[in-house]
Amino acid sequence: AQSVTQPDIHITVSEGASLELRCNYSYGATPYLFWYVQSPGQGLQLLLKYFSGDTLVQGIKGFEAEFKRSQSSFNLRKPSVHWSDAAEYFCAMTNTNAGKSTFGDGTTLTVKP
Amino acid sequence: ETGVTQTPRHLVMGMTNKKSLKCEQHLGHNAMYWYKQSAKKPLELMFVYNFKEQTENNSVPSRFSPECPNSSHLFLHLHTLQPEDSALYLCASSQNTGGTDTQYFGPGTRLTVL
């Protein structure tokens, strides 16, 4: 069975500091991986996705993520966090067959001034 | 209007009421989805429609009844709900249901069942 784990429920960083949100997946093959962001009262917005090729992918709003097959991870990073980045972040995967999505529990990001 | 829209944005209903949630996508996609997002729980896939046909029902109770009259519209009919059904209901669409098809989400309907 496929699964996605986001080990950190809540992370607090200072504005201007770097950020890394962790995501681990469990799947028998290479999955398709996504990061979404959800602001309060809003739906999910796609930040970036990885299907194949270069393992470092760039997304919107200055985010990037790196796929590491050996660690079954797809961690999200940003070099300098802005107050507007405060939100909930979801890692998700789809399998290569049916396309059924599995989401992690989410990580809530708080940004300190 | 662009993207995925959902109405109403907020809904309060009693357990004996019947109401419907509406989702509309303006992206020309073929697949549409209903998700339930409860506090402190992961996003739960409820239903998937592809070319108006239901392709997935994730063991959802019959008090939730989806309807997809065309590829642009998706409804979720609600009746005899329970307080534990209170949640944010998200609609999404994608070009198709393949693994590489990115899902685009609406803003959700915040449902409260009294």
XYZ file of N, CA and C in Angstrom, chain A residues 15-108:
282
model
N 11.188 34.906 10.014
C 11.174 35.470 8.677
C 12.606 35.693 8.206
N 12.872 35.277 6.974
C 14.218 35.390 6.427
C 15.057 34.153 6.618
N 14.646 33.264 7.499
C 15.389 32.029 7.730
C 15.056 31.017 6.639
N 15.893 29.993 6.542
C 15.643 28.941 5.565
C 14.632 27.949 6.128
N 14.036 27.193 5.202
C 12.976 26.265 5.576
C 13.193 24.929 4.896
N 12.942 23.864 5.626
C 12.880 22.540 5.016
C 11.727 21.778 5.642
N 10.816 21.325 4.823
C 9.692 20.498 5.266
C 9.919 19.088 4.742
N 9.777 18.124 5.646
C 10.105 16.754 5.281
C 8.898 15.975 4.774
N 9.179 15.084 3.845
C 8.158 14.200 3.288
C 8.808 12.874 2.944
N 8.229 11.796 3.436
C 8.694 10.453 3.089
C 7.538 9.674 2.500
N 7.834 8.841 1.550
C 6.773 8.081 0.906
C 7.097 6.595 0.972
N 6.073 5.807 0.809
C 6.231 4.366 0.732
C 5.479 3.887 -0.497
N 6.239 3.313 -1.424
C 5.639 2.826 -2.674
C 6.641 1.908 -3.339
N 6.165 0.930 -4.049
C 7.047 -0.074 -4.628
C 7.863 0.400 -5.814
N 7.453 1.476 -6.423
C 8.173 1.997 -7.586
C 8.379 3.491 -7.373
N 8.858 4.168 -8.391
C 9.009 5.615 -8.275
C 7.650 6.262 -8.447
N 7.202 6.981 -7.442
C 5.885 7.605 -7.542
C 5.958 8.960 -8.215
N 4.816 9.516 -8.467
C 4.737 10.910 -8.866
C 4.478 11.705 -7.585
N 5.235 12.756 -7.368
C 5.213 13.463 -6.084
C 4.838 14.926 -6.255
N 4.116 15.437 -5.289
C 3.596 16.797 -5.356
C 3.727 17.460 -3.982
N 3.881 18.765 -4.006
C 3.728 19.581 -2.810
C 2.643 20.621 -3.087
N 1.716 20.721 -2.115
C 0.651 21.708 -2.181
C 0.728 22.608 -0.949
N 0.202 23.825 -1.094
C 0.094 24.739 0.037
C -1.377 25.132 0.195
N -1.812 25.237 1.446
C -3.193 25.618 1.734
C -3.202 26.758 2.737
N -3.683 27.904 2.313
C -3.863 29.028 3.227
C -5.202 28.869 3.929
N -5.360 29.483 5.091
C -6.604 29.315 5.855
C -7.843 29.610 5.020
N -8.806 28.704 5.071
C -10.063 28.894 4.362
C -9.980 28.727 2.868
N -8.864 28.241 2.375
C -8.676 28.102 0.934
C -8.462 26.646 0.535
N -8.526 26.398 -0.752
C -8.197 25.079 -1.264
C -6.691 24.903 -1.376
N -6.278 23.801 -1.948
C -4.861 23.500 -2.083
C -4.330 24.067 -3.399
N -3.158 24.669 -3.324
C -2.506 25.203 -4.509
C -1.221 24.424 -4.755
N -1.010 24.003 -5.981
C 0.185 23.235 -6.318
C 1.423 24.122 -6.276
N 2.448 23.672 -5.541
C 3.724 24.382 -5.498
C 4.693 23.825 -6.532
N 4.780 22.503 -6.590
C 5.689 21.863 -7.531
C 5.373 20.377 -7.602
N 5.983 19.729 -8.599
C 5.740 18.302 -8.790
C 6.978 17.647 -9.381
N 7.099 16.353 -9.125
C 8.209 15.573 -9.670
C 7.649 14.317 -10.312
N 8.039 14.117 -11.585
C 7.630 12.901 -12.274
C 8.854 12.048 -12.608
N 9.873 12.688 -13.173
C 11.090 11.973 -13.558
C 12.148 13.013 -13.899
N 13.363 12.527 -14.204
C 14.403 13.450 -14.645
C 15.144 14.083 -13.493
N 15.491 15.342 -13.657
C 16.264 16.074 -12.662
C 15.582 15.958 -11.295
N 16.337 15.526 -10.302
C 15.733 15.267 -8.989
C 15.504 16.532 -8.173
N 16.027 17.642 -8.633
C 15.775 18.918 -7.962
C 14.785 19.692 -8.827
N 13.608 19.945 -8.261
C 12.568 20.622 -9.030
C 12.275 21.983 -8.419
N 12.032 22.916 -9.303
C 11.703 24.275 -8.880
C 10.201 24.487 -8.968
N 9.689 25.259 -8.032
C 8.260 25.529 -8.038
C 7.977 27.013 -7.969
N 6.748 27.311 -7.639
C 6.344 28.707 -7.529
C 6.733 29.254 -6.168
N 6.723 30.562 -6.047
C 6.961 31.264 -4.788
C 8.344 30.979 -4.213
N 9.299 30.608 -5.043
C 10.668 30.392 -4.586
C 10.929 29.061 -3.916
N 9.998 28.141 -3.979
C 10.164 26.820 -3.382
C 10.861 25.854 -4.338
N 11.568 24.910 -3.748
C 12.159 23.819 -4.505
C 12.046 22.545 -3.674
N 12.167 21.411 -4.330
C 12.124 20.136 -3.625
C 13.104 19.188 -4.296
N 13.626 18.285 -3.505
C 14.591 17.321 -4.014
C 14.106 15.912 -3.786
N 14.063 15.136 -4.831
C 13.678 13.724 -4.752
C 14.930 12.900 -4.467
N 14.866 12.111 -3.406
C 15.976 11.215 -3.071
C 15.422 9.808 -2.978
N 15.703 9.038 -4.003
C 15.168 7.684 -4.066
C 15.686 6.839 -2.916
N 16.955 6.984 -2.587
C 17.580 6.142 -1.559
C 16.955 6.372 -0.185
N 16.411 7.563 0.015
C 15.795 7.890 1.304
C 14.278 7.921 1.218
N 13.726 7.628 0.043
C 12.273 7.710 -0.162
C 11.744 9.043 0.353
N 12.433 10.097 -0.042
C 12.045 11.415 0.469
C 11.851 12.408 -0.664
N 11.093 13.425 -0.342
C 10.825 14.519 -1.286
C 10.632 15.768 -0.427
N 11.731 16.304 0.084
C 11.669 17.421 1.019
C 11.552 18.756 0.292
N 10.761 19.615 0.877
C 10.503 20.952 0.318
C 11.410 21.956 1.000
N 11.993 22.872 0.216
C 12.918 23.853 0.786
C 12.632 25.248 0.238
N 13.003 26.221 1.061
C 12.982 27.608 0.609
C 14.118 28.313 1.328
N 14.956 29.049 0.619
C 16.138 29.641 1.251
C 15.812 30.772 2.219
N 14.726 31.509 1.974
C 14.404 32.647 2.826
C 12.884 32.774 2.917
N 12.358 32.523 4.097
C 10.908 32.479 4.276
C 10.326 33.880 4.475
N 9.165 34.097 3.890
C 8.447 35.355 4.016
C 7.220 35.126 4.898
N 6.746 36.183 5.544
C 5.598 36.024 6.449
C 4.398 35.423 5.710
N 4.282 35.714 4.423
C 3.138 35.224 3.649
C 3.220 33.722 3.375
N 4.335 33.106 3.718
C 4.458 31.658 3.529
C 3.781 30.871 4.644
N 3.341 31.537 5.675
C 2.648 30.845 6.762
C 1.385 30.196 6.216
N 1.286 28.890 6.360
C 0.183 28.124 5.768
C 0.372 26.667 6.157
N -0.480 25.825 5.603
C -0.298 24.389 5.791
C 0.204 23.794 4.479
N 1.145 22.893 4.591
C 1.795 22.310 3.430
C 1.545 20.806 3.391
N 1.152 20.336 2.217
C 0.827 18.925 2.042
C 1.720 18.312 0.969
N 2.263 17.185 1.312
C 2.990 16.368 0.343
C 2.023 15.290 -0.144
N 2.078 14.965 -1.422
C 1.162 13.966 -1.963
C 1.878 13.140 -3.019
N 1.357 11.957 -3.230
C 1.908 11.108 -4.280
C 0.767 10.439 -5.029
N 1.019 10.132 -6.283
C 0.116 9.274 -7.020
C 0.933 8.100 -7.538
N 0.286 6.958 -7.653
C 1.013 5.823 -8.201
C 1.001 5.910 -9.717
N 1.823 5.124 -10.313
C 2.030 5.262 -11.749
C 0.942 4.554 -12.557
N 0.037 3.901 -11.885
C -1.008 3.179 -12.608
C -2.349 3.915 -12.573
N -3.001 3.853 -11.461
C -4.360 4.370 -11.392
C -4.443 5.859 -11.148
N -3.354 6.450 -10.731
C -3.379 7.880 -10.475
C -4.067 8.268 -9.195
N -4.340 7.322 -8.324
C -4.996 7.652 -7.056
C -4.015 8.375 -6.156
N -4.449 9.509 -5.612
C -3.569 10.344 -4.810
C -3.640 9.969 -3.338
N -2.486 10.022 -2.702
C -2.394 9.851 -1.256
C -1.713 11.085 -0.696
N -2.335 11.683 0.314
C -1.805 12.904 0.901
C -1.218 12.616 2.279
N -0.180 13.390 2.627
C 0.316 13.362 3.987
C -0.628 14.137 4.902
N -0.340 14.084 6.196
C -1.192 14.761 7.172
C -1.016 16.274 7.181
N 0.020 16.752 6.535
C 0.240 18.190 6.481
C 1.201 18.682 7.550
N 1.895 19.770 7.240
C 2.757 20.471 8.189
C 2.324 21.929 8.226
N 2.029 22.407 9.429
C 1.637 23.798 9.579
C 2.883 24.643 9.805
